[in-house]
Coordinates of C-alpha atoms and ligand atoms in Angstrom, one line a residue:
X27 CA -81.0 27.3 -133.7
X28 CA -84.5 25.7 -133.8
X29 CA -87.0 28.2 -135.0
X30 CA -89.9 29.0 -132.8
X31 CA -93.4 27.5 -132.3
X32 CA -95.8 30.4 -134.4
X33 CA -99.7 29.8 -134.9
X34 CA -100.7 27.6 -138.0
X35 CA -102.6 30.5 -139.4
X36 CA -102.4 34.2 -139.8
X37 CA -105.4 36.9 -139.1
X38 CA -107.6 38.2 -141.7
X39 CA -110.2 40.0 -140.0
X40 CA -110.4 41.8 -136.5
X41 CA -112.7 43.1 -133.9
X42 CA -111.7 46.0 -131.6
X43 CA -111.7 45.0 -127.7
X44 CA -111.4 48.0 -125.7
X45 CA -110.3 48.9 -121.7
X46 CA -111.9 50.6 -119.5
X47 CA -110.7 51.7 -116.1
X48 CA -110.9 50.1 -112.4
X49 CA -112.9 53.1 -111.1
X50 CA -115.7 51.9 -114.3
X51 CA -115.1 48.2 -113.7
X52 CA -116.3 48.8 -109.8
X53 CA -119.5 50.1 -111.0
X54 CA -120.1 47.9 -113.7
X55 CA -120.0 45.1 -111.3
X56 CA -122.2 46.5 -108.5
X57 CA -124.7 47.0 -110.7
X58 CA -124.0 43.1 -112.0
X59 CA -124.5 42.1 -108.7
X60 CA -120.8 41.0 -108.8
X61 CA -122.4 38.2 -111.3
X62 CA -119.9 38.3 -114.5
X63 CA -123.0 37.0 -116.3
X64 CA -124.6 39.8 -116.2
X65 CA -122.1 42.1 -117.3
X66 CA -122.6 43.5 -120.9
X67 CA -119.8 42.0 -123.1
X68 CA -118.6 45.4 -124.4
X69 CA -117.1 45.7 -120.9
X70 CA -114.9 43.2 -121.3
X71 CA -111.4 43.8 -122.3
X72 CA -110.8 39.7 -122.5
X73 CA -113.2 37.4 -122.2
X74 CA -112.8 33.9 -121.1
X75 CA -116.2 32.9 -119.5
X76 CA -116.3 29.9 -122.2
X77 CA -115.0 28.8 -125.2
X78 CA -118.3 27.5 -126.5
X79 CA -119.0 29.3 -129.8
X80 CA -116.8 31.8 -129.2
X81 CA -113.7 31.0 -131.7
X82 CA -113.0 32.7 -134.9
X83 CA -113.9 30.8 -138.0
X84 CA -111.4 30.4 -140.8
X85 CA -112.0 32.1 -144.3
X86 CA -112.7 28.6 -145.6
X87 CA -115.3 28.4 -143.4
X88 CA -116.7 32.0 -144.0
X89 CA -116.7 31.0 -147.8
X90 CA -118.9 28.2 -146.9
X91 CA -121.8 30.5 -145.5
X92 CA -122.3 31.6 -148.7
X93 CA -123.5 28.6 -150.3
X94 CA -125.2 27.3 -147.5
X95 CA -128.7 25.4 -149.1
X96 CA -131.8 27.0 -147.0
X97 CA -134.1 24.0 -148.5
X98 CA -136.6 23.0 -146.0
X99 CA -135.8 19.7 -147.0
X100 CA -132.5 17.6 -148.0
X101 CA -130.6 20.5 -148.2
X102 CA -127.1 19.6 -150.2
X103 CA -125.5 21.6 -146.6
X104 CA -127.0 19.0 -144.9
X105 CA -125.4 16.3 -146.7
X106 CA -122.3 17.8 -146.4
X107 CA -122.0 17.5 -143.3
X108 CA -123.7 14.2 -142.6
X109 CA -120.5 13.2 -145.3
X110 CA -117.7 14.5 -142.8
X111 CA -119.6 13.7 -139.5
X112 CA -119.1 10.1 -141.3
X113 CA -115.9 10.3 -142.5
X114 CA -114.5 11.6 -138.8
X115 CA -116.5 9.5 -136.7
X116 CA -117.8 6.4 -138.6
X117 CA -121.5 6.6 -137.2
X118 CA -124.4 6.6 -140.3
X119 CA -126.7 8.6 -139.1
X120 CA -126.4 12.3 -138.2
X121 CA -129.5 14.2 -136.8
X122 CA -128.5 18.1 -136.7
X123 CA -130.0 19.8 -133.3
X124 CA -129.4 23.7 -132.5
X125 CA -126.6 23.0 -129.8
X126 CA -125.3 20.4 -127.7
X127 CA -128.0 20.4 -125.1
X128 CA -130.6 20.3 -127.6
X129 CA -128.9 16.9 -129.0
X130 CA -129.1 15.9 -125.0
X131 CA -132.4 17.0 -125.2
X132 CA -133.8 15.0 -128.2
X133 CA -131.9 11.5 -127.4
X134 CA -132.5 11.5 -123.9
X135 CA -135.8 12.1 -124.4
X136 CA -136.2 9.0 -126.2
X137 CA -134.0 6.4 -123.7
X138 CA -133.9 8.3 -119.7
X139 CA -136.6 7.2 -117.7
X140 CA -137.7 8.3 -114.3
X141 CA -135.5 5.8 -111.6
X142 CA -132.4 5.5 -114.8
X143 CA -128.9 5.5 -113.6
X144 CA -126.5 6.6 -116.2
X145 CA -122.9 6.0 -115.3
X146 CA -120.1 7.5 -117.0
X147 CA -116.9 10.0 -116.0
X148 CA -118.1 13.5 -115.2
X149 CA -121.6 14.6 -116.9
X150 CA -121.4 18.1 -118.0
X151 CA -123.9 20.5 -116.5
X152 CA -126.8 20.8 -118.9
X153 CA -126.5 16.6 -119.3
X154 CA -126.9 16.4 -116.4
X155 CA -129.8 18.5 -115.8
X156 CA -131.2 16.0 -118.5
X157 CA -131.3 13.2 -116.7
X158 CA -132.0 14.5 -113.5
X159 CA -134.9 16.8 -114.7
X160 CA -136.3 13.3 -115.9
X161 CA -135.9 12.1 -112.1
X162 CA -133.1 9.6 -113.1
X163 CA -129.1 10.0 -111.2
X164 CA -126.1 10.5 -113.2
X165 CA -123.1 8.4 -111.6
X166 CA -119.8 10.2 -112.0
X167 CA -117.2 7.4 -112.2
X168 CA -114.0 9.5 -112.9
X169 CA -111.1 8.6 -111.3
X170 CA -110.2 9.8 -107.9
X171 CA -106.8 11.5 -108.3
X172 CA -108.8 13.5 -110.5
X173 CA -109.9 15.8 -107.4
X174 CA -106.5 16.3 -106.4
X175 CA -105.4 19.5 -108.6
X176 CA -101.7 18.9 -108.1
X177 CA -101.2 15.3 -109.2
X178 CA -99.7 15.2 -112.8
X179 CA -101.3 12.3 -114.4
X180 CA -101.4 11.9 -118.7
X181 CA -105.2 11.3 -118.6
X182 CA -107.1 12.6 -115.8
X183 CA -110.6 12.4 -117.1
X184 CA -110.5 8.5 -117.5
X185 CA -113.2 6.3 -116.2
X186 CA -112.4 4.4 -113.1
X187 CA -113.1 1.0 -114.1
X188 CA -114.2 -0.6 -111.2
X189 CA -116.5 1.9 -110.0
X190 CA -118.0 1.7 -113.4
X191 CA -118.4 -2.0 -113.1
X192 CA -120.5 -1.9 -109.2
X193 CA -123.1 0.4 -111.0
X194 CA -123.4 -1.8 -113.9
X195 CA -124.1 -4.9 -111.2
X196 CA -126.3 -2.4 -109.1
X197 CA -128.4 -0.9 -111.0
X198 CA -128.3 -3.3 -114.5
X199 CA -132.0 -3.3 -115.3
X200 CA -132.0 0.6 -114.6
X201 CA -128.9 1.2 -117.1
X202 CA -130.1 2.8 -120.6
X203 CA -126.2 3.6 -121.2
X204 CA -122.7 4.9 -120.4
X205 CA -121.8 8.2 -121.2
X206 CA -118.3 9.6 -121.3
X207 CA -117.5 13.4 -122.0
X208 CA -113.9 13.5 -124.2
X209 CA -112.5 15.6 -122.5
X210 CA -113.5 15.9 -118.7
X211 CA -114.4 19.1 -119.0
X212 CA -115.7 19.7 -115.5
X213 CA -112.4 17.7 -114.1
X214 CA -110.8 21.1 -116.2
X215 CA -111.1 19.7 -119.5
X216 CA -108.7 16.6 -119.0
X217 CA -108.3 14.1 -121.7
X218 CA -109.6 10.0 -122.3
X219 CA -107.0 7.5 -122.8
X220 CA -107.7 5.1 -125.6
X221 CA -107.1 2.5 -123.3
X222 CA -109.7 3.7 -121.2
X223 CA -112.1 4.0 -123.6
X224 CA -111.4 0.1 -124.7
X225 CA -112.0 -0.8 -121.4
X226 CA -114.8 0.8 -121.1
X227 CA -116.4 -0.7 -124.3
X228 CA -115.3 -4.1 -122.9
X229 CA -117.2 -3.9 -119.8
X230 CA -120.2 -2.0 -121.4
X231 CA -120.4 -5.2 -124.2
X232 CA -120.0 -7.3 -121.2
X233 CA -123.6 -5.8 -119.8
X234 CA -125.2 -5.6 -122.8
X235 CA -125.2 -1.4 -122.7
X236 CA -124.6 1.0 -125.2
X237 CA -122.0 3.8 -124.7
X238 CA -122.5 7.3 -125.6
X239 CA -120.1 10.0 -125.6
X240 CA -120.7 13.3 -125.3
X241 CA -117.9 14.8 -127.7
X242 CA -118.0 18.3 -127.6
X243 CA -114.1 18.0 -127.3
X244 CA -113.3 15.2 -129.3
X245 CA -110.8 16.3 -131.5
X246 CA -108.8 17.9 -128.4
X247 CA -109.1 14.6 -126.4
X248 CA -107.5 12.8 -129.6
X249 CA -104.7 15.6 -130.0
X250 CA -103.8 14.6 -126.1
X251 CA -103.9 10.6 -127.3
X252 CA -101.5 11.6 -130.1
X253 CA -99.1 13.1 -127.9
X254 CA -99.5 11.1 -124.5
X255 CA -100.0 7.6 -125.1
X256 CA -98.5 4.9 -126.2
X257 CA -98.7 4.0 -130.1
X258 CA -100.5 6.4 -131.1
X259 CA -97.7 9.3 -132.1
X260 CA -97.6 8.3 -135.8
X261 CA -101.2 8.3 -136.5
X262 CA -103.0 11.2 -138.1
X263 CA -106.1 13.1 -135.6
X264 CA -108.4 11.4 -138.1
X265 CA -107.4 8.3 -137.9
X266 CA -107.4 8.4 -134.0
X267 CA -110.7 10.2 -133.7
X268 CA -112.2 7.0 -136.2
X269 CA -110.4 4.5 -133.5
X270 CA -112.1 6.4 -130.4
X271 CA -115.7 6.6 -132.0
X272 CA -115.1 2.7 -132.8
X273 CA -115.5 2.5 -128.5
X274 CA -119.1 3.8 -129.1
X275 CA -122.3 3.7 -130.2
X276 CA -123.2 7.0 -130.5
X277 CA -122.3 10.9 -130.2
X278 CA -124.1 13.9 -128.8
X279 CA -121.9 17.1 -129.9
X280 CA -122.1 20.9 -129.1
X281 CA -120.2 21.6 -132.5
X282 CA -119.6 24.9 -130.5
X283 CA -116.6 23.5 -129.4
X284 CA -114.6 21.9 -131.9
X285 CA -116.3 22.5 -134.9
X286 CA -115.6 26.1 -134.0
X287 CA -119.0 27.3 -135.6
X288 CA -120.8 29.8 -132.9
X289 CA -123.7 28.1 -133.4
X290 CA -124.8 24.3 -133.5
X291 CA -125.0 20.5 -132.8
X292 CA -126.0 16.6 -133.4
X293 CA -126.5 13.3 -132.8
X294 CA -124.8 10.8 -134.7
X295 CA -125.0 6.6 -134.3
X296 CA -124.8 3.9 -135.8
X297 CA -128.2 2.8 -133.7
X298 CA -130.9 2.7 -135.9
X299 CA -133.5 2.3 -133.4
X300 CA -132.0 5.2 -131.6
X301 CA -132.2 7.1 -135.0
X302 CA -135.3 6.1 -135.7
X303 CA -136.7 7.1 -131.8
X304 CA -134.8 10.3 -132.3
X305 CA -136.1 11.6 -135.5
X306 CA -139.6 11.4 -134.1
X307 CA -138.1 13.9 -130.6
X308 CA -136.0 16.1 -133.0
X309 CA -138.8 17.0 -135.4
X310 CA -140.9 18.5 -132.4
X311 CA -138.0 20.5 -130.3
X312 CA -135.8 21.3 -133.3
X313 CA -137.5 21.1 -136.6
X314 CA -137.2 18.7 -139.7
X315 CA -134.3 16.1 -139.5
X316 CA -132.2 17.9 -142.1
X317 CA -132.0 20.9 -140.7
X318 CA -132.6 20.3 -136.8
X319 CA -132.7 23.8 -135.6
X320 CA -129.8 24.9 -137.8
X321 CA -128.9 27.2 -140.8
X322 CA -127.7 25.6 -143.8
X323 CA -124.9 27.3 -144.0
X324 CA -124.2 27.0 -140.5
X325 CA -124.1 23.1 -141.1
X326 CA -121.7 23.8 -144.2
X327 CA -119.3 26.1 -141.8
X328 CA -119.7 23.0 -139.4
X329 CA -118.9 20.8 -142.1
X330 CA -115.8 22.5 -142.9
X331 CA -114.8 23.3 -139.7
X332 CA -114.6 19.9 -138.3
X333 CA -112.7 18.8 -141.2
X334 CA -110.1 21.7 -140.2
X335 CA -110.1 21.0 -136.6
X336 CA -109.3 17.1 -136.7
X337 CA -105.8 18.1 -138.4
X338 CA -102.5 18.0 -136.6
X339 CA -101.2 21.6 -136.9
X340 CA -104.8 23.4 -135.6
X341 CA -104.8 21.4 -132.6
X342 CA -101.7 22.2 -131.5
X343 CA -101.6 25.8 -132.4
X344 CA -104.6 25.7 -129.6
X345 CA -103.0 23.4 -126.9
X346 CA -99.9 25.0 -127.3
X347 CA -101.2 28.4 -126.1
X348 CA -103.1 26.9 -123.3
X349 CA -100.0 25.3 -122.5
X350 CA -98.0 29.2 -122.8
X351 CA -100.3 30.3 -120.1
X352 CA -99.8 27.1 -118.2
X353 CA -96.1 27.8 -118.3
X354 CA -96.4 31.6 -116.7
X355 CA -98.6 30.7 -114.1
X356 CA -95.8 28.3 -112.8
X357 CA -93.0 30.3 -112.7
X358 CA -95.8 32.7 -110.5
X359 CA -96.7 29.8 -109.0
X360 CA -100.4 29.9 -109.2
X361 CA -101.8 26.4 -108.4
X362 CA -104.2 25.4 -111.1
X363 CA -105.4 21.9 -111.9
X364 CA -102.9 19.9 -113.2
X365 CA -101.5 18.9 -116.2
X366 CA -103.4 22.2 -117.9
X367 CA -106.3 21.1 -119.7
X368 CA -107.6 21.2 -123.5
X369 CA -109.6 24.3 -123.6
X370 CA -108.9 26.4 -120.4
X371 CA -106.9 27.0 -116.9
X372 CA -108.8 26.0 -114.0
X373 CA -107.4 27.8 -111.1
X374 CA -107.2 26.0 -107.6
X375 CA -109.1 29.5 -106.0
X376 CA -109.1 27.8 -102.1
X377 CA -105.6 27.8 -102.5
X378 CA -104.9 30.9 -103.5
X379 CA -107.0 32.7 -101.5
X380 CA -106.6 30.8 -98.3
X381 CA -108.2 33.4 -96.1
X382 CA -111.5 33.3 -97.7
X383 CA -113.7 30.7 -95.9
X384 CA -115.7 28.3 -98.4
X385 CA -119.0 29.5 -97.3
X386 CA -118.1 33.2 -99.0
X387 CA -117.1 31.4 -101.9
X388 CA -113.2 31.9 -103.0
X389 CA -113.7 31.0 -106.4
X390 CA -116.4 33.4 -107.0
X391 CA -114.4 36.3 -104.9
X392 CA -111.5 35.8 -107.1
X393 CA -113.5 35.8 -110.7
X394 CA -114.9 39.3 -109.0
X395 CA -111.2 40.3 -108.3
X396 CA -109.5 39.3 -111.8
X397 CA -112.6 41.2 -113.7
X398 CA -112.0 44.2 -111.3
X399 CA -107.8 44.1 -111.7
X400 CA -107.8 44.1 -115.8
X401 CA -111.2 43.8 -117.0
X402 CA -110.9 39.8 -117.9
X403 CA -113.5 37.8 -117.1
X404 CA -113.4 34.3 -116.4
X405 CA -116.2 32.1 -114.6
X406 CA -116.5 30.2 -111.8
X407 CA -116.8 26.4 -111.7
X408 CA -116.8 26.3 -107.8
X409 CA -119.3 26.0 -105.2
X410 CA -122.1 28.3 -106.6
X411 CA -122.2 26.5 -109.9
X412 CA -122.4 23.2 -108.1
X413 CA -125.7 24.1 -106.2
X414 CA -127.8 23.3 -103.4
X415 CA -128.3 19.4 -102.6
X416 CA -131.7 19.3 -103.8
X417 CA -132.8 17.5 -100.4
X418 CA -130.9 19.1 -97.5
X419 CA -130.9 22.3 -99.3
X420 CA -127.2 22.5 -98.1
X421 CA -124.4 24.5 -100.2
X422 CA -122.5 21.7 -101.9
X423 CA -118.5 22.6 -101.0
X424 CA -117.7 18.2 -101.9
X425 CA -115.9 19.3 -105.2
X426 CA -113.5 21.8 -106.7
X427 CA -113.7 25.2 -106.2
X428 CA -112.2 27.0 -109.7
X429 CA -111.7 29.3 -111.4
X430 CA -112.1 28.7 -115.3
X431 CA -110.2 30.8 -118.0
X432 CA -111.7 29.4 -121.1
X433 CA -109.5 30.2 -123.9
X434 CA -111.8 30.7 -126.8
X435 CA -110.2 28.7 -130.4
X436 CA -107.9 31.2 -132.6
X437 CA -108.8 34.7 -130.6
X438 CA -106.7 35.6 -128.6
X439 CA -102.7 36.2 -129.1
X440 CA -100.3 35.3 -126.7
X441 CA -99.6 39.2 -126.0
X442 CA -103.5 38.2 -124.6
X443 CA -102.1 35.6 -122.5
X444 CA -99.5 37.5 -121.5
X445 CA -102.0 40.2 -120.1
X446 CA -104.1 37.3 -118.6
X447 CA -101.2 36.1 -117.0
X448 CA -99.7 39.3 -115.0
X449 CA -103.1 40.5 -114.0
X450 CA -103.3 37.1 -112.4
X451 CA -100.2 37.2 -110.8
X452 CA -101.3 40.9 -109.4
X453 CA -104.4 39.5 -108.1
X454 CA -102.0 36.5 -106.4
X455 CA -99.4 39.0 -104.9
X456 CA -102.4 40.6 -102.8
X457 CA -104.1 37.3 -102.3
X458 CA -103.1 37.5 -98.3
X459 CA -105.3 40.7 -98.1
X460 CA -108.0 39.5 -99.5
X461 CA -109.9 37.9 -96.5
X462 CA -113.6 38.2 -97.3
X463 CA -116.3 36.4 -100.1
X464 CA -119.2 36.9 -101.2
X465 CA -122.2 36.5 -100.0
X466 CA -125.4 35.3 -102.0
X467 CA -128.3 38.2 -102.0
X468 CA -130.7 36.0 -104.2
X469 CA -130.5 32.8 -106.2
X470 CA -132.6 30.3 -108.3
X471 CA -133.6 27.0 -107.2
X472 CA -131.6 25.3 -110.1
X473 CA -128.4 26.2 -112.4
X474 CA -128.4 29.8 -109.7
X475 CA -124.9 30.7 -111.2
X476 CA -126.1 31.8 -114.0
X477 CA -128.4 34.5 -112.4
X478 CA -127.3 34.8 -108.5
X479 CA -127.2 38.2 -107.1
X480 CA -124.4 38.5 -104.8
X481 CA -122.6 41.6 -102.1
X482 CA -119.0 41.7 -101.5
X483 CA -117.9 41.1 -97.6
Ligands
PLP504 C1 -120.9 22.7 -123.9 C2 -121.1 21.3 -123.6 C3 -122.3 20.7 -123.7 C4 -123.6 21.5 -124.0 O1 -123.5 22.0 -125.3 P1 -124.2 23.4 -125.7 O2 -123.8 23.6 -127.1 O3 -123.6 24.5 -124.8 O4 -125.6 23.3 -125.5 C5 -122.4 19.4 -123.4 N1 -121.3 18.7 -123.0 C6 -120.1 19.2 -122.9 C7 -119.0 18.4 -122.4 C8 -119.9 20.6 -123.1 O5 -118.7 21.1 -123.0

């Protein structure tokens, strides 16, 4: 008999998570103003509202913290990870920045202009509030079949080519460059195919435009290349992730992700005018270019933990169990987009709860009715989070309407999942009962999800 699948580590350190009861959760969230933002954490019984700083660092990477060098200046943590930010991605120069958005922040700074375009698959939320906020337009190119949440395709974050191609011919002059985010996260964290990113490189050369990708997956996109496409199932994560980062000129990373550090970021290129432009931006939003905004020993636990998280055996452990919760929500049926993605389960909320009209917001009503079933709380990537349109001041209800359980890296056991999973299928047995949303009490003028008050129906 074939042995099991088991994780590729065992635990050396815990942190109690308690319950609480329903009768507790119902008040918690009435004062939240059924916002799972503003809940306090320590009631939470599982929290999946991202799984952006929220992994558990290995003891290699604890060790590390202890010889972090807090020099001003040239810091030997520095150059440690500047070495393995080389080694992985090939690109010379590494600027450190506090997070991903900070990175965003710095290069952008230096190459949007007001009137920019910048194409590219789906630009995550805070990139593209930094090219909008600097009155340019971010283009998402992704492929179409990606909005339908029940097609099973290997790589549904891809660029579609030719839409890529009429911007470039449209807008040329107004181009600075192409970004693509490996993996889609907003399409629910769906992989690149290398092929893709080829072509991609082909018709940016063909322009004259420099690619960017915004990698704060990298090393998950590359586990999915290993393991989906063609020719690439005997090559190590390393040597995949170099081949990628070959298709571009530079990288802005939220090492949040899959450096699994809780804290941290950078640009890296290969661009020494971009380099040269950024250095200038970083020293006045994030402090001297060896340092950035970061610890050193947060940049030696980065160091390390990028090195861990581009092998074989990590990745999969985390796939596998995103996969595990995959696998339970189909035998219960729950629709969810599909193949499951890298980092999390985005459930398909309109139709679960198909009684719930889009203008109370299904995906929000069910994120309100998971937290209040088990105390798990998940987030929506629906309707709220996608805004007003800034000129018709209109609810935007064009894209997906999810639900997001973000699966933070090496937390949670699959007894977890297991938890996640029935209290899911609890909320889905009722789901025909369930016949009113939310309805928004106040909300900010930009990014409202984070701070919306809202009242149940
Ligand atoms: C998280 C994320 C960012 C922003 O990074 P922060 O570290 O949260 O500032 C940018 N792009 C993608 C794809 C992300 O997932």
């Amino acid at each position: 008999m074939d042995l099991p699948f088991a994780e590729s580590w065992k635990i050396k350190m815990i942190e109690p998570i308690r319950k609480s009861t329903r009768i507790q959760r119902e008040q918690w969230l009435k004062e939240a103003g059924y916002n799972v933002f503003k809940l306090k954490a320590e009631h939470v019984y599982i929290d999946l509202i991202t799984d952006s700083g929220t992994g558990a660092m290995s003891d290699r990477q604890w060790a590390s913290l202890m010889i972090g060098d807090e020099s001003y200046a040239g810091a030997t943590s520095f150059f440690k990870m500047q070495e393995t930010v080389n080694k992985i991605t090939g690109f010379k120069y590494v600027l450190p920045a506090h997070q991903g958005r900070a990175a965003e922040n710095v290069l952008f700074s230096c190459l949007v202009k007001e009137g920019d375009y910048v194409p590219g698959n789906s630009q995550f939320d805070t990139t593209k509030g930094h090219i909008e906020s600097r009155k340019a337009f971010a283009v998402d190119c992704t492929i179409d079949e990606a909005r339908d949440t029940q097609l099973e395709l290997p790589f549904k974050g891809n660029v579609d080519i030719q839409k890529l191609e009429k911007v470039l011919i449209e807008h040329n002059e107004k181009i600075p460059f192409i970004i693509v985010t490996v993996t889609n996260n907003t399409a629910g964290g769906q992989p690149v195919s290398m092929q893709n990113l080829r072509e991609v490189s082909l018709l940016a050369k063909k322009f004259n435009k420099p690619v960017l990708f915004d990698s704060a997956r990298f090393a998950e996109n590359a586990y999915f290349i290993k393991v989906r496409e063609k020719g690439y199932a005997d090559k190590s994560i390393k040597e995949i992730c170099r081949e990628m980062f070959t298709f571009a000129d530079g990288m802005t990373m939220s090492a949040k992700k899959d450096a699994i550090v809780n804290m941290g970021g950078f640009i890296a290129t290969n661009i020494e005018d971009w380099y040269d432009l950024a250095k200038i931006k970083g020293i006045v939003f994030e402090g001297y270019i060896t340092y950035g905004g970061m610890n050193g020993r947060d940049m030696n636990a980065l160091a390390v933990g990028l090195d861990e998280n581009t092998e074989f055996e990590n990745l999969e452990t985390r796939i596998k169990q995103i996969e595990y919760l995959a696998a339970q929500l189909d035998e219960f049926k729950i629709p969810y987009q599909r193949p499951a993605g890298g980092h999390a389960i985005f459930i398909d909320a309109p139709k679960v709860l198909t009684n719930v009209p889009k203008e109370e917001f299904p995906a929000q009503t069910l994120t309100v009715e998971l937290y209040l079933e088990a105390g798990i709380r998940g987030c929506e990537i629906g309707y709220i989070l996608a805004d007003r349109d800034p000129i018709t001041r209109q609810n935007r209800f064009d894209g997906n309407d999810f639900l997001r359980l973000a699966i933070p890296r090496r937390t949670y056991t699959n007894n977890h999942i297991d938890v996640i999973a029935v209290a899911l299928k609890n909320v889905f047995d009722r789901r025909n009962s369930i016949t009113r949303g939310m309805a928004i009490e106040w909300e900010a003028e930009l990014m409202r999800h984070f701070t919306v008050k809202l009242k149940r129906l």
